[in-house]
PDB file of C-alpha atoms in Angstrom:
ATOM      1  CA  SER A   1      72.341 154.844 146.125  1.00  0.00           C
ATOM      2  CA  ALA A   2      76.204 155.834 145.766  1.00  0.00           C
ATOM      3  CA  PHE A   3      77.379 156.190 149.524  1.00  0.00           C
ATOM      4  CA  GLU A   4      76.295 152.435 149.602  1.00  0.00           C
ATOM      5  CA  THR A   5      78.093 151.430 146.963  1.00  0.00           C
ATOM      6  CA  VAL A   6      81.457 153.215 148.346  1.00  0.00           C
ATOM      7  CA  LEU A   7      80.862 151.671 151.659  1.00  0.00           C
ATOM      8  CA  TRP A   8      79.934 148.209 150.116  1.00  0.00           C
ATOM      9  CA  THR A   9      83.558 148.495 148.459  1.00  0.00           C
ATOM     10  CA  ALA A  10      85.576 149.787 151.223  1.00  0.00           C
ATOM     11  CA  LEU A  11      83.705 146.617 153.241  1.00  0.00           C
ATOM     12  CA  ALA A  12      84.477 144.315 150.707  1.00  0.00           C
ATOM     13  CA  ASP A  13      87.778 142.728 151.953  1.00  0.00           C
ATOM     14  CA  THR A  14      86.459 142.765 155.618  1.00  0.00           C
ATOM     15  CA  PHE A  15      83.575 140.796 155.550  1.00  0.00           C
ATOM     16  CA  ILE A  16      82.820 137.592 153.399  1.00  0.00           C
ATOM     17  CA  ASP A  17      79.241 138.919 152.550  1.00  0.00           C
ATOM     18  CA  LYS A  18      76.792 141.391 152.445  1.00  0.00           C
ATOM     19  CA  THR A  19      74.741 140.253 154.923  1.00  0.00           C
ATOM     20  CA  GLN A  20      77.850 140.511 157.910  1.00  0.00           C
ATOM     21  CA  ALA A  21      78.433 143.951 156.900  1.00  0.00           C
ATOM     22  CA  THR A  22      74.675 144.655 157.341  1.00  0.00           C
ATOM     23  CA  VAL A  23      75.210 142.820 160.501  1.00  0.00           C
ATOM     24  CA  ALA A  24      77.939 144.897 161.808  1.00  0.00           C
ATOM     25  CA  TRP A  25      76.419 148.393 160.717  1.00  0.00           C
ATOM     26  CA  ALA A  26      73.218 147.229 162.793  1.00  0.00           C
ATOM     27  CA  HIS A  27      75.511 146.243 166.014  1.00  0.00           C
ATOM     28  CA  TRP A  28      77.081 149.569 165.324  1.00  0.00           C
ATOM     29  CA  ASN A  29      73.702 151.759 165.037  1.00  0.00           C
ATOM     30  CA  ALA A  30      72.477 149.875 168.426  1.00  0.00           C
ATOM     31  CA  GLN A  31      75.437 150.609 170.128  1.00  0.00           C
ATOM     32  CA  LEU A  32      74.997 154.182 168.854  1.00  0.00           C
ATOM     33  CA  ARG A  33      71.290 154.339 170.365  1.00  0.00           C
ATOM     34  CA  GLN A  34      72.639 153.029 173.569  1.00  0.00           C
ATOM     35  CA  ALA A  35      74.605 156.357 174.238  1.00  0.00           C
ATOM     36  CA  ASP A  36      71.598 157.768 176.077  1.00  0.00           C
ATOM     37  CA  GLY A  37      72.462 161.327 174.773  1.00  0.00           C
ATOM     38  CA  ARG A  38      75.937 161.229 175.032  1.00  0.00           C
ATOM     39  CA  GLN A  39      78.062 162.591 172.592  1.00  0.00           C
ATOM     40  CA  VAL A  40      79.931 159.347 170.876  1.00  0.00           C
ATOM     41  CA  LEU A  41      84.281 159.427 170.246  1.00  0.00           C
ATOM     42  CA  ARG A  42      85.007 157.370 167.706  1.00  0.00           C
ATOM     43  CA  VAL A  43      88.143 155.746 168.041  1.00  0.00           C
ATOM     44  CA  ASN A  44      89.864 153.464 165.636  1.00  0.00           C
ATOM     45  CA  ILE A  45      93.152 151.585 167.091  1.00  0.00           C
ATOM     46  CA  ASP A  46      95.596 149.927 165.140  1.00  0.00           C
ATOM     47  CA  GLU A  47      99.243 148.859 164.971  1.00  0.00           C
ATOM     48  CA  THR A  48     101.917 148.439 162.904  1.00  0.00           C
ATOM     49  CA  PRO A  49     105.459 147.225 162.424  1.00  0.00           C
ATOM     50  CA  VAL A  50     108.423 149.544 161.986  1.00  0.00           C
ATOM     51  CA  PRO A  51     111.588 148.376 160.706  1.00  0.00           C
ATOM     52  CA  LEU A  52     114.642 149.687 162.534  1.00  0.00           C
ATOM     53  CA  PHE A  53     116.728 149.331 159.283  1.00  0.00           C
ATOM     54  CA  PHE A  54     115.285 149.914 156.050  1.00  0.00           C
ATOM     55  CA  ASP A  55     116.321 147.812 152.959  1.00  0.00           C
ATOM     56  CA  CYS A  56     118.036 149.869 150.222  1.00  0.00           C
ATOM     57  CA  LYS A  57     114.655 150.522 147.754  1.00  0.00           C
ATOM     58  CA  THR A  58     113.761 152.590 145.193  1.00  0.00           C
ATOM     59  CA  GLY A  59     112.124 156.165 147.171  1.00  0.00           C
ATOM     60  CA  HIS A  60     114.083 155.452 150.326  1.00  0.00           C
ATOM     61  CA  ILE A  61     115.997 158.711 151.405  1.00  0.00           C
ATOM     62  CA  THR A  62     118.947 158.921 154.098  1.00  0.00           C
ATOM     63  CA  ARG A  63     120.978 161.629 155.315  1.00  0.00           C
ATOM     64  CA  THR A  64     124.270 159.937 154.562  1.00  0.00           C
ATOM     65  CA  ALA A  65     124.687 158.225 151.201  1.00  0.00           C
ATOM     66  CA  GLU A  66     127.085 155.201 150.811  1.00  0.00           C
ATOM     67  CA  LYS A  67     127.003 153.943 147.510  1.00  0.00           C
ATOM     68  CA  SER A  68     127.383 150.070 146.661  1.00  0.00           C
ATOM     69  CA  CYS A  69     129.638 149.347 143.830  1.00  0.00           C
ATOM     70  CA  THR A  70     127.518 147.187 142.357  1.00  0.00           C
ATOM     71  CA  SER A  71     123.843 148.544 142.621  1.00  0.00           C
ATOM     72  CA  GLY A  72     124.236 152.262 143.335  1.00  0.00           C
ATOM     73  CA  TYR A  73     121.887 152.323 145.783  1.00  0.00           C
ATOM     74  CA  VAL A  74     121.879 153.611 149.086  1.00  0.00           C
ATOM     75  CA  ARG A  75     123.175 151.065 151.661  1.00  0.00           C
ATOM     76  CA  GLN A  76     123.101 150.839 155.540  1.00  0.00           C
ATOM     77  CA  LYS A  77     125.892 148.917 157.320  1.00  0.00           C
ATOM     78  CA  SER A  78     123.616 146.089 159.078  1.00  0.00           C
ATOM     79  CA  THR A  79     123.472 142.242 159.822  1.00  0.00           C
ATOM     80  CA  ARG A  80     120.579 140.361 158.528  1.00  0.00           C
ATOM     81  CA  ALA A  81     119.456 140.087 161.887  1.00  0.00           C
ATOM     82  CA  ALA A  82     119.207 143.575 162.657  1.00  0.00           C
ATOM     83  CA  ARG A  83     117.469 144.265 159.119  1.00  0.00           C
ATOM     84  CA  ARG A  84     114.735 141.730 160.331  1.00  0.00           C
ATOM     85  CA  THR A  85     114.514 143.664 163.588  1.00  0.00           C
ATOM     86  CA  MET A  86     110.974 145.459 164.208  1.00  0.00           C
ATOM     87  CA  PHE A  87     109.251 146.955 166.764  1.00  0.00           C
ATOM     88  CA  THR A  88     105.605 147.596 167.016  1.00  0.00           C
ATOM     89  CA  HIS A  89     104.154 151.169 166.755  1.00  0.00           C
ATOM     90  CA  MET A  90     100.478 150.802 168.468  1.00  0.00           C
ATOM     91  CA  ALA A  91      98.367 154.076 168.310  1.00  0.00           C
ATOM     92  CA  ALA A  92      94.629 155.460 167.895  1.00  0.00           C
ATOM     93  CA  ILE A  93      92.641 157.732 165.694  1.00  0.00           C
ATOM     94  CA  CYS A  94      89.443 159.248 166.492  1.00  0.00           C
ATOM     95  CA  ASP A  95      86.916 161.920 165.244  1.00  0.00           C
ATOM     96  CA  ASP A  96      87.894 165.027 167.325  1.00  0.00           C
ATOM     97  CA  SER A  97      91.269 166.530 166.756  1.00  0.00           C
ATOM     98  CA  THR A  98      91.217 168.234 170.126  1.00  0.00           C
ATOM     99  CA  VAL A  99      91.369 164.709 171.767  1.00  0.00           C
ATOM    100  CA  GLN A 100      93.238 163.135 169.088  1.00  0.00           C
ATOM    101  CA  VAL A 101      96.740 164.800 170.212  1.00  0.00           C
ATOM    102  CA  SER A 102      96.255 163.227 173.626  1.00  0.00           C
ATOM    103  CA  LEU A 103      95.531 159.621 172.449  1.00  0.00           C
ATOM    104  CA  PRO A 104      98.167 157.290 173.868  1.00  0.00           C
ATOM    105  CA  GLN A 105     100.760 155.618 171.121  1.00  0.00           C
ATOM    106  CA  LEU A 106     102.637 152.516 172.507  1.00  0.00           C
ATOM    107  CA  LEU A 107     106.048 151.840 170.914  1.00  0.00           C
ATOM    108  CA  ILE A 108     106.785 147.800 171.957  1.00  0.00           C
ATOM    109  CA  CYS A 109     109.862 146.669 171.592  1.00  0.00           C
ATOM    110  CA  SER A 110     111.546 143.195 172.258  1.00  0.00           C
ATOM    111  CA  LYS A 111     114.129 142.873 175.218  1.00  0.00           C
ATOM    112  CA  ARG A 112     116.709 141.690 172.824  1.00  0.00           C
ATOM    113  CA  THR A 113     116.128 145.229 170.784  1.00  0.00           C
ATOM    114  CA  LEU A 114     115.703 147.451 173.828  1.00  0.00           C
ATOM    115  CA  ARG A 115     117.007 146.710 177.509  1.00  0.00           C
ATOM    116  CA  LYS A 116     115.096 147.977 180.213  1.00  0.00           C
ATOM    117  CA  ARG A 117     117.879 150.364 181.584  1.00  0.00           C
ATOM    118  CA  ASP A 118     117.888 151.938 177.941  1.00  0.00           C
ATOM    119  CA  ALA A 119     113.886 152.363 178.094  1.00  0.00           C
ATOM    120  CA  LYS A 120     114.544 154.108 181.383  1.00  0.00           C
ATOM    121  CA  GLN A 121     116.739 156.488 179.515  1.00  0.00           C
ATOM    122  CA  LEU A 122     114.286 157.144 176.702  1.00  0.00           C
ATOM    123  CA  GLU A 123     111.101 157.390 178.446  1.00  0.00           C
ATOM    124  CA  PRO A 124     112.234 161.063 179.812  1.00  0.00           C
ATOM    125  CA  LEU A 125     112.684 162.189 176.056  1.00  0.00           C
ATOM    126  CA  LEU A 126     109.461 161.145 174.886  1.00  0.00           C
ATOM    127  CA  PRO A 127     106.150 163.120 174.741  1.00  0.00           C
ATOM    128  CA  ALA A 128     103.640 162.671 177.540  1.00  0.00           C
ATOM    129  CA  ASN A 129     100.966 160.543 175.210  1.00  0.00           C
ATOM    130  CA  VAL A 130     104.160 158.020 174.031  1.00  0.00           C
ATOM    131  CA  PHE A 131     104.729 154.836 176.270  1.00  0.00           C
ATOM    132  CA  LEU A 132     107.908 152.889 175.606  1.00  0.00           C
ATOM    133  CA  VAL A 133     107.345 148.830 176.286  1.00  0.00           C
ATOM    134  CA  SER A 134     110.331 146.615 176.284  1.00  0.00           C
ATOM    135  CA  TYR A 135     108.197 143.074 176.186  1.00  0.00           C
ATOM    136  CA  ARG A 136     109.525 139.454 175.436  1.00  0.00           C
ATOM    137  CA  SER A 137     108.755 140.318 171.685  1.00  0.00           C
ATOM    138  CA  ALA A 138     107.391 143.159 169.556  1.00  0.00           C
ATOM    139  CA  TRP A 139     104.251 141.480 168.614  1.00  0.00           C
ATOM    140  CA  MET A 140     100.885 142.825 169.943  1.00  0.00           C
ATOM    141  CA  THR A 141      99.696 140.654 172.873  1.00  0.00           C
ATOM    142  CA  THR A 142      96.089 140.683 174.766  1.00  0.00           C
ATOM    143  CA  ASP A 143      98.135 141.492 177.766  1.00  0.00           C
ATOM    144  CA  LEU A 144      99.623 144.592 175.733  1.00  0.00           C
ATOM    145  CA  LEU A 145      95.905 145.513 174.216  1.00  0.00           C
ATOM    146  CA  VAL A 146      94.807 145.724 177.835  1.00  0.00           C
ATOM    147  CA  TYR A 147      97.420 147.607 178.720  1.00  0.00           C
ATOM    148  CA  TYR A 148      96.810 150.160 175.757  1.00  0.00           C
ATOM    149  CA  ILE A 149      93.035 149.960 176.169  1.00  0.00           C
ATOM    150  CA  GLY A 150      93.840 151.026 180.006  1.00  0.00           C
ATOM    151  CA  LEU A 151      95.899 154.186 178.683  1.00  0.00           C
ATOM    152  CA  LEU A 152      93.085 155.253 176.420  1.00  0.00           C
ATOM    153  CA  SER A 153      90.442 154.983 178.782  1.00  0.00           C
ATOM    154  CA  ARG A 154      92.678 157.602 181.274  1.00  0.00           C
ATOM    155  CA  ALA A 155      93.021 159.585 178.490  1.00  0.00           C
ATOM    156  CA  VAL A 156      89.583 159.902 177.061  1.00  0.00           C
ATOM    157  CA  LYS A 157      88.255 160.600 180.878  1.00  0.00           C
ATOM    158  CA  LYS A 158      90.967 163.282 180.967  1.00  0.00           C
ATOM    159  CA  HIS A 159      90.143 165.064 177.597  1.00  0.00           C
ATOM    160  CA  ALA A 160      86.832 163.840 176.888  1.00  0.00           C
ATOM    161  CA  PRO A 161      84.527 163.624 180.115  1.00  0.00           C
ATOM    162  CA  GLY A 162      81.527 162.101 179.623  1.00  0.00           C
ATOM    163  CA  ARG A 163      81.811 161.093 176.129  1.00  0.00           C
ATOM    164  CA  LEU A 164      81.050 157.756 175.114  1.00  0.00           C
ATOM    165  CA  ALA A 165      84.323 156.316 173.395  1.00  0.00           C
ATOM    166  CA  MET A 166      83.330 153.744 170.815  1.00  0.00           C
ATOM    167  CA  LEU A 167      86.615 151.408 170.086  1.00  0.00           C
ATOM    168  CA  LEU A 168      86.707 150.168 166.413  1.00  0.00           C
ATOM    169  CA  LEU A 169      89.216 147.383 165.985  1.00  0.00           C
ATOM    170  CA  ASP A 170      89.772 145.052 162.990  1.00  0.00           C
ATOM    171  CA  ALA A 171      89.232 141.466 163.606  1.00  0.00           C
ATOM    172  CA  CYS A 172      93.229 140.153 164.457  1.00  0.00           C
ATOM    173  CA  ARG A 173      92.750 137.054 166.742  1.00  0.00           C
ATOM    174  CA  THR A 174      94.424 139.643 169.747  1.00  0.00           C
ATOM    175  CA  HIS A 175      91.957 142.212 169.078  1.00  0.00           C
ATOM    176  CA  ILE A 176      88.878 139.948 169.545  1.00  0.00           C
ATOM    177  CA  HIS A 177      89.707 138.235 172.603  1.00  0.00           C
ATOM    178  CA  PRO A 178      87.055 137.929 175.519  1.00  0.00           C
ATOM    179  CA  ARG A 179      89.749 140.027 177.809  1.00  0.00           C
ATOM    180  CA  VAL A 180      89.969 142.731 175.520  1.00  0.00           C
ATOM    181  CA  GLY A 181      86.164 143.010 175.462  1.00  0.00           C
ATOM    182  CA  VAL A 182      85.626 142.888 179.004  1.00  0.00           C
ATOM    183  CA  CYS A 183      88.455 145.806 179.175  1.00  0.00           C
ATOM    184  CA  ALA A 184      86.774 147.653 176.609  1.00  0.00           C
ATOM    185  CA  GLU A 185      82.724 147.417 178.142  1.00  0.00           C
ATOM    186  CA  ASN A 186      84.673 149.015 181.347  1.00  0.00           C
ATOM    187  CA  MET A 187      86.173 151.644 179.292  1.00  0.00           C
ATOM    188  CA  VAL A 188      84.192 154.940 180.104  1.00  0.00           C
TER     189      VAL A 188
END
């Protein structure tokens, strides 16, 4: 069918072959059957790096323009180290817009980028569902993912009581760690 063709095309980059995709969908459907009549909330979790300084590339727009004499591009005054500095934004998206607005977001910065005292000053300015973490690095770790799933669990229990949350994660090594699986099983 056309749906299967589109589905297989979408899954081609994720799975090695059609058998693995079939097994993954069979597992998903088995999990749905075990919902015992509860309404399912599908939740996709992922993270992305966010640079603190953007290179001068076509399409970047800034409020104040400082032109370079040679290229004509807008330039930010920053060191090479600063241009390489990133933080990680972790968020979830679900299939219920009334719950979506309450799902937690995690901003992960390295201790070099964001000192704890600065984080404490910023926290009151953030929305209630945004959490700022100053960690040893800005990379996602198993510990941080377990912490995030705990935040997500509390949000789902509060804003979608009685619903079964089914988490969707990519195959990043951090995401498939056994501790993450145990935490996710105990979520709701």
